[in-house]
Amino acid sequence: MTIATEAHANIITANTIPADYFANTKPIIVLMGVCGCGKSTVAAHLTDRYGLKYAEADDFHPQANIDKMASGIPLTDEDRWPWLDTLAAWIDERIAAGEAAVVTCSALKKVYRDKLRRPGVVFVYMQGTFDEVMERLSHREGHFMKPSMLQSQFDILEEPGDDEVHVNVHIGLADPDQEAMAVAGALNL
Ligand SMILES: Nc1ncnc2c1ncn2[C@@H]1O[C@H](COP(=O)(O)OP(=O)(O)OP(=O)(O)O)[C@@H](O)[C@H]1O
Ligand SMILES: O=C(O)[C@H](O)[C@@H](O)[C@H](O)[C@H](O)CO
């Protein structure tokens, strides 16, 4: 059980999950947002604490996509469709097996999220300003995605709307474990 403190409550700035949303389905938590917002870090804390199945979307990219991003060229929709399809298939397997899961996926546009949207899927949007995310990215080492790619991610970002089942996490207010606890509290994990 999670004890949500007042500090945790401040991190969550929106929550549109209907009261009975998980009545018949296990949660499939899609941590989304621009590169470097902290998705993988929070996912590690959530999976450690709750033993959830985990898919890191970067592991589903074909090598050509990784090479493209590593050379500083943003992906196009055409690059992303097949990648999103493989992620959606992974989610379907979890749902068929009745397993709760965490997926880290940028899911920057609504049409990308539409590919992943299913009963039980909740988007956890890690929201920060360009400067807040750049602060994180500029200290990250050994990752193929360079800070210079951040603007291209913000350029196409469509934040989840009220018609999407989602939780907003405001980054930069707490350490990763507290962020994970805030997410867990919002989802009643
Ligand atoms: N709550 C936090 N406070 C401070 N730094 C953090 C926090 N969460 C993550 N970081 C740091 O920010 C950087 C980016 O985090 P992370 O790699 O998890 O982002 P990501 O969204 O998974 O990125 P990508 O989409 O590029 O894989 C890392 O160096 C990480 O250690
Ligand atoms: O849609 C995209 O452009 C990609 O998913 C990127 O977001 C990267 O894979 C990720 O951020 C790695 O750092």
mmCIF file of C-alpha atoms and ligand atoms in Angstrom:
data_model
loop_
_atom_site.group_PDB
_atom_site.id
_atom_site.type_symbol
_atom_site.label_atom_id
_atom_site.label_comp_id
_atom_site.label_asym_id
_atom_site.label_seq_id
_atom_site.Cartn_x
_atom_site.Cartn_y
_atom_site.Cartn_z
ATOM 1 C CA MET A 1 0.000 0.000 0.000
ATOM 2 C CA THR A 2 1.174 3.515 -0.800
ATOM 3 C CA ILE A 3 0.978 6.279 1.767
ATOM 4 C CA ALA A 4 0.534 9.415 -0.317
ATOM 5 C CA THR A 5 1.856 12.475 1.482
ATOM 6 C CA GLU A 6 1.016 16.127 0.827
ATOM 7 C CA ALA A 7 4.327 16.453 -1.036
ATOM 8 C CA HIS A 8 3.251 13.681 -3.384
ATOM 9 C CA ALA A 9 -0.095 15.363 -4.012
ATOM 10 C CA ASN A 10 1.627 18.504 -5.330
ATOM 11 C CA ILE A 11 3.466 16.499 -7.970
ATOM 12 C CA ILE A 12 0.202 15.322 -9.550
ATOM 13 C CA THR A 13 -1.385 18.222 -11.432
ATOM 14 C CA ALA A 14 -4.179 16.361 -13.244
ATOM 15 C CA ASN A 15 -5.946 13.032 -12.885
ATOM 16 C CA THR A 16 -8.799 12.068 -15.221
ATOM 17 C CA ILE A 17 -8.995 8.366 -14.266
ATOM 18 C CA PRO A 18 -12.674 7.405 -13.809
ATOM 19 C CA ALA A 19 -13.459 5.916 -10.375
ATOM 20 C CA ASP A 20 -14.231 2.433 -11.720
ATOM 21 C CA TYR A 21 -11.586 2.430 -14.473
ATOM 22 C CA PHE A 22 -9.647 -0.544 -13.108
ATOM 23 C CA ALA A 23 -12.724 -2.507 -11.978
ATOM 24 C CA ASN A 24 -12.304 -5.144 -14.699
ATOM 25 C CA THR A 25 -8.789 -4.541 -15.981
ATOM 26 C CA LYS A 26 -5.303 -4.342 -14.563
ATOM 27 C CA PRO A 27 -3.538 -0.998 -15.036
ATOM 28 C CA ILE A 28 -1.299 -0.594 -18.053
ATOM 29 C CA ILE A 29 0.726 2.484 -17.151
ATOM 30 C CA VAL A 30 2.230 4.307 -20.132
ATOM 31 C CA LEU A 31 4.819 6.777 -18.854
ATOM 32 C CA MET A 32 5.021 9.390 -21.606
ATOM 33 C CA GLY A 33 6.724 12.651 -22.423
ATOM 34 C CA VAL A 34 9.681 14.111 -24.254
ATOM 35 C CA CYS A 35 13.125 12.526 -24.163
ATOM 36 C CA GLY A 36 14.828 12.948 -20.807
ATOM 37 C CA CYS A 37 11.718 13.827 -18.795
ATOM 38 C CA GLY A 38 12.411 10.881 -16.492
ATOM 39 C CA LYS A 39 10.191 8.074 -17.792
ATOM 40 C CA SER A 40 12.698 5.226 -17.435
ATOM 41 C CA THR A 41 13.811 6.403 -14.012
ATOM 42 C CA VAL A 42 10.283 6.448 -12.595
ATOM 43 C CA ALA A 43 9.508 3.145 -14.329
ATOM 44 C CA ALA A 44 12.444 1.493 -12.556
ATOM 45 C CA HIS A 45 11.122 2.633 -9.191
ATOM 46 C CA LEU A 46 7.580 1.481 -9.994
ATOM 47 C CA THR A 47 8.642 -1.935 -11.250
ATOM 48 C CA ASP A 48 10.935 -2.415 -8.232
ATOM 49 C CA ARG A 49 8.197 -1.576 -5.774
ATOM 50 C CA TYR A 50 5.254 -3.284 -7.454
ATOM 51 C CA GLY A 51 6.841 -6.040 -9.537
ATOM 52 C CA LEU A 52 5.078 -4.926 -12.702
ATOM 53 C CA LYS A 53 5.919 -6.186 -16.191
ATOM 54 C CA TYR A 54 7.931 -3.562 -18.018
ATOM 55 C CA ALA A 55 8.488 -2.535 -21.616
ATOM 56 C CA GLU A 56 11.010 0.184 -22.475
ATOM 57 C CA ALA A 57 9.902 1.523 -25.848
ATOM 58 C CA ASP A 58 13.462 2.255 -26.923
ATOM 59 C CA ASP A 59 14.024 -1.532 -26.939
ATOM 60 C CA PHE A 60 11.270 -1.854 -29.567
ATOM 61 C CA HIS A 61 12.809 0.579 -32.058
ATOM 62 C CA PRO A 62 14.445 -0.998 -35.112
ATOM 63 C CA GLN A 63 18.173 -0.225 -35.238
ATOM 64 C CA ALA A 64 17.526 2.178 -38.134
ATOM 65 C CA ASN A 65 15.413 4.376 -35.865
ATOM 66 C CA ILE A 66 18.066 4.370 -33.132
ATOM 67 C CA ASP A 67 20.786 5.219 -35.670
ATOM 68 C CA LYS A 68 18.677 8.036 -37.073
ATOM 69 C CA MET A 69 18.054 9.600 -33.671
ATOM 70 C CA ALA A 70 21.675 9.096 -32.635
ATOM 71 C CA SER A 71 22.764 11.037 -35.692
ATOM 72 C CA GLY A 72 20.529 13.941 -34.649
ATOM 73 C CA ILE A 73 17.598 13.394 -37.037
ATOM 74 C CA PRO A 74 14.118 13.274 -35.493
ATOM 75 C CA LEU A 75 11.873 10.348 -36.415
ATOM 76 C CA THR A 76 8.887 10.850 -38.721
ATOM 77 C CA ASP A 77 5.389 9.447 -38.335
ATOM 78 C CA GLU A 78 6.327 6.734 -40.863
ATOM 79 C CA ASP A 79 9.279 5.744 -38.663
ATOM 80 C CA ARG A 80 7.051 5.562 -35.637
ATOM 81 C CA TRP A 81 3.955 3.662 -36.872
ATOM 82 C CA PRO A 82 5.493 0.134 -36.985
ATOM 83 C CA TRP A 83 7.261 0.777 -33.692
ATOM 84 C CA LEU A 84 3.997 1.768 -32.032
ATOM 85 C CA ASP A 85 2.342 -1.343 -33.493
ATOM 86 C CA THR A 86 4.881 -3.628 -31.810
ATOM 87 C CA LEU A 87 4.352 -1.830 -28.523
ATOM 88 C CA ALA A 88 0.585 -2.143 -28.894
ATOM 89 C CA ALA A 89 1.019 -5.879 -29.484
ATOM 90 C CA TRP A 90 3.044 -6.139 -26.273
ATOM 91 C CA ILE A 91 0.284 -4.322 -24.382
ATOM 92 C CA ASP A 92 -2.330 -6.674 -25.858
ATOM 93 C CA GLU A 93 -0.330 -9.654 -24.579
ATOM 94 C CA ARG A 94 -0.315 -8.192 -21.061
ATOM 95 C CA ILE A 95 -4.068 -7.556 -21.203
ATOM 96 C CA ALA A 96 -4.711 -11.099 -22.476
ATOM 97 C CA ALA A 97 -2.624 -12.468 -19.596
ATOM 98 C CA GLY A 98 -4.360 -10.203 -17.054
ATOM 99 C CA GLU A 99 -1.064 -8.584 -16.101
ATOM 100 C CA ALA A 100 -0.469 -5.041 -14.883
ATOM 101 C CA ALA A 101 2.404 -3.349 -16.648
ATOM 102 C CA VAL A 102 4.496 -0.257 -17.158
ATOM 103 C CA VAL A 103 5.495 0.997 -20.597
ATOM 104 C CA THR A 104 7.867 3.905 -21.152
ATOM 105 C CA CYS A 105 7.045 5.532 -24.476
ATOM 106 C CA SER A 106 7.326 9.136 -25.588
ATOM 107 C CA ALA A 107 3.817 8.916 -27.176
ATOM 108 C CA LEU A 108 4.145 12.574 -28.095
ATOM 109 C CA LYS A 109 1.119 12.952 -30.370
ATOM 110 C CA LYS A 110 -2.488 12.034 -29.702
ATOM 111 C CA VAL A 111 -2.536 9.793 -32.801
ATOM 112 C CA TYR A 112 0.413 7.863 -31.336
ATOM 113 C CA ARG A 113 -1.465 7.415 -28.065
ATOM 114 C CA ASP A 114 -4.533 6.298 -30.026
ATOM 115 C CA LYS A 115 -2.426 3.353 -31.230
ATOM 116 C CA LEU A 116 -1.766 2.316 -27.614
ATOM 117 C CA ARG A 117 -5.112 3.238 -26.068
ATOM 118 C CA ARG A 118 -7.115 0.313 -24.688
ATOM 119 C CA PRO A 119 -9.273 -0.352 -21.612
ATOM 120 C CA GLY A 120 -6.931 -0.230 -18.614
ATOM 121 C CA VAL A 121 -4.331 1.960 -20.324
ATOM 122 C CA VAL A 122 -3.542 5.137 -18.430
ATOM 123 C CA PHE A 123 -1.098 7.727 -19.741
ATOM 124 C CA VAL A 124 1.158 9.210 -17.088
ATOM 125 C CA TYR A 125 2.433 12.403 -18.628
ATOM 126 C CA MET A 126 5.697 13.643 -17.173
ATOM 127 C CA GLN A 127 5.308 17.354 -17.739
ATOM 128 C CA GLY A 128 8.115 19.843 -17.560
ATOM 129 C CA THR A 129 9.278 22.983 -19.275
ATOM 130 C CA PHE A 130 12.006 22.882 -21.903
ATOM 131 C CA ASP A 131 14.491 24.198 -19.320
ATOM 132 C CA GLU A 132 13.480 21.663 -16.662
ATOM 133 C CA VAL A 133 13.924 18.746 -19.053
ATOM 134 C CA MET A 134 17.120 20.184 -20.530
ATOM 135 C CA GLU A 135 18.524 20.367 -17.001
ATOM 136 C CA ARG A 136 17.976 16.601 -16.681
ATOM 137 C CA LEU A 137 19.220 15.812 -20.163
ATOM 138 C CA SER A 138 22.364 17.887 -19.835
ATOM 139 C CA HIS A 139 23.517 15.730 -16.907
ATOM 140 C CA ARG A 140 22.695 12.399 -18.567
ATOM 141 C CA GLU A 141 25.623 10.469 -19.991
ATOM 142 C CA GLY A 142 25.974 7.557 -22.380
ATOM 143 C CA HIS A 143 22.555 7.844 -24.052
ATOM 144 C CA PHE A 144 22.083 7.861 -27.839
ATOM 145 C CA MET A 145 19.515 10.666 -27.629
ATOM 146 C CA LYS A 146 21.412 13.921 -27.421
ATOM 147 C CA PRO A 147 20.071 17.090 -25.739
ATOM 148 C CA SER A 148 20.014 18.819 -29.142
ATOM 149 C CA MET A 149 17.020 16.612 -30.038
ATOM 150 C CA LEU A 150 14.852 18.037 -27.267
ATOM 151 C CA GLN A 151 13.399 20.956 -29.264
ATOM 152 C CA SER A 152 12.187 18.580 -31.983
ATOM 153 C CA GLN A 153 10.308 16.598 -29.334
ATOM 154 C CA PHE A 154 8.607 19.707 -27.913
ATOM 155 C CA ASP A 155 7.774 20.815 -31.479
ATOM 156 C CA ILE A 156 5.425 17.875 -31.974
ATOM 157 C CA LEU A 157 4.300 17.321 -28.380
ATOM 158 C CA GLU A 158 0.533 17.262 -27.867
ATOM 159 C CA GLU A 159 -0.249 17.125 -24.162
ATOM 160 C CA PRO A 160 -2.999 14.676 -23.154
ATOM 161 C CA GLY A 161 -6.436 16.293 -23.184
ATOM 162 C CA ASP A 162 -9.285 15.911 -20.715
ATOM 163 C CA ASP A 163 -10.813 13.294 -23.041
ATOM 164 C CA GLU A 164 -7.803 11.026 -22.449
ATOM 165 C CA VAL A 165 -7.436 8.894 -19.319
ATOM 166 C CA HIS A 166 -4.282 10.362 -17.879
ATOM 167 C CA VAL A 167 -2.335 11.641 -14.912
ATOM 168 C CA ASN A 168 0.022 14.609 -15.090
ATOM 169 C CA VAL A 169 3.232 14.519 -13.080
ATOM 170 C CA HIS A 170 5.010 17.823 -12.696
ATOM 171 C CA ILE A 171 8.711 17.054 -12.873
ATOM 172 C CA GLY A 172 11.444 18.878 -11.022
ATOM 173 C CA LEU A 173 9.682 18.913 -7.651
ATOM 174 C CA ALA A 174 10.909 15.670 -6.152
ATOM 175 C CA ASP A 175 13.327 12.806 -6.386
ATOM 176 C CA PRO A 176 12.479 9.822 -8.609
ATOM 177 C CA ASP A 177 11.177 7.630 -5.801
ATOM 178 C CA GLN A 178 8.819 10.372 -4.647
ATOM 179 C CA GLU A 179 7.639 10.820 -8.243
ATOM 180 C CA ALA A 180 7.000 7.081 -8.473
ATOM 181 C CA MET A 181 5.124 7.150 -5.140
ATOM 182 C CA ALA A 182 3.013 10.043 -6.390
ATOM 183 C CA VAL A 183 2.111 8.067 -9.517
ATOM 184 C CA ALA A 184 1.313 4.998 -7.440
ATOM 185 C CA GLY A 185 -0.896 7.089 -5.178
ATOM 186 C CA ALA A 186 -2.763 8.614 -8.124
ATOM 187 C CA LEU A 187 -3.375 5.123 -9.546
ATOM 188 C CA ASN A 188 -4.220 3.535 -6.178
ATOM 189 C CA LEU A 189 -1.594 0.847 -6.795
HETATM 190 N N1 LIG B 1 13.133 13.021 -10.253
HETATM 191 C C1 LIG B 1 14.321 13.262 -10.811
HETATM 192 N N2 LIG B 1 15.135 14.186 -10.290
HETATM 193 C C2 LIG B 1 16.306 14.446 -10.842
HETATM 194 N N3 LIG B 1 16.797 13.833 -11.936
HETATM 195 C C3 LIG B 1 16.044 12.895 -12.496
HETATM 196 C C4 LIG B 1 14.764 12.565 -11.980
HETATM 197 N N4 LIG B 1 14.236 11.610 -12.756
HETATM 198 C C5 LIG B 1 15.143 11.369 -13.714
HETATM 199 N N5 LIG B 1 16.233 12.124 -13.548
HETATM 200 C C6 LIG B 1 17.424 12.141 -14.416
HETATM 201 O O1 LIG B 1 17.030 12.738 -15.653
HETATM 202 C C7 LIG B 1 17.680 12.087 -16.743
HETATM 203 C C8 LIG B 1 16.646 11.598 -17.722
HETATM 204 O O2 LIG B 1 15.891 10.571 -17.137
HETATM 205 P P1 LIG B 1 15.450 9.289 -17.972
HETATM 206 O O3 LIG B 1 16.582 8.735 -18.724
HETATM 207 O O4 LIG B 1 14.724 8.398 -17.008
HETATM 208 O O5 LIG B 1 14.416 9.977 -18.973
HETATM 209 P P2 LIG B 1 13.535 9.296 -20.127
HETATM 210 O O6 LIG B 1 12.284 10.101 -20.214
HETATM 211 O O7 LIG B 1 13.403 7.845 -19.907
HETATM 212 O O8 LIG B 1 14.419 9.579 -21.387
HETATM 213 P P3 LIG B 1 14.420 8.915 -22.859
HETATM 214 O O9 LIG B 1 13.044 9.062 -23.406
HETATM 215 O O10 LIG B 1 15.384 9.789 -23.593
HETATM 216 O O11 LIG B 1 14.872 7.504 -22.717
HETATM 217 C C9 LIG B 1 18.527 10.964 -16.151
HETATM 218 O O12 LIG B 1 19.860 11.393 -16.060
HETATM 219 C C10 LIG B 1 17.920 10.748 -14.768
HETATM 220 O O13 LIG B 1 18.872 10.297 -13.845
HETATM 221 O O1 LIG B 2 9.253 9.167 -30.557
HETATM 222 C C1 LIG B 2 10.454 9.390 -30.489
HETATM 223 O O2 LIG B 2 11.020 10.343 -31.009
HETATM 224 C C2 LIG B 2 11.308 8.443 -29.700
HETATM 225 O O3 LIG B 2 10.575 7.539 -28.969
HETATM 226 C C3 LIG B 2 12.156 9.224 -28.740
HETATM 227 O O4 LIG B 2 11.331 9.855 -27.817
HETATM 228 C C4 LIG B 2 13.244 8.346 -28.146
HETATM 229 O O5 LIG B 2 13.074 6.989 -28.410
HETATM 230 C C5 LIG B 2 13.468 8.457 -26.706
HETATM 231 O O6 LIG B 2 13.109 9.661 -26.145
HETATM 232 C C6 LIG B 2 14.897 8.066 -26.430
HETATM 233 O O7 LIG B 2 15.565 8.925 -25.704
#
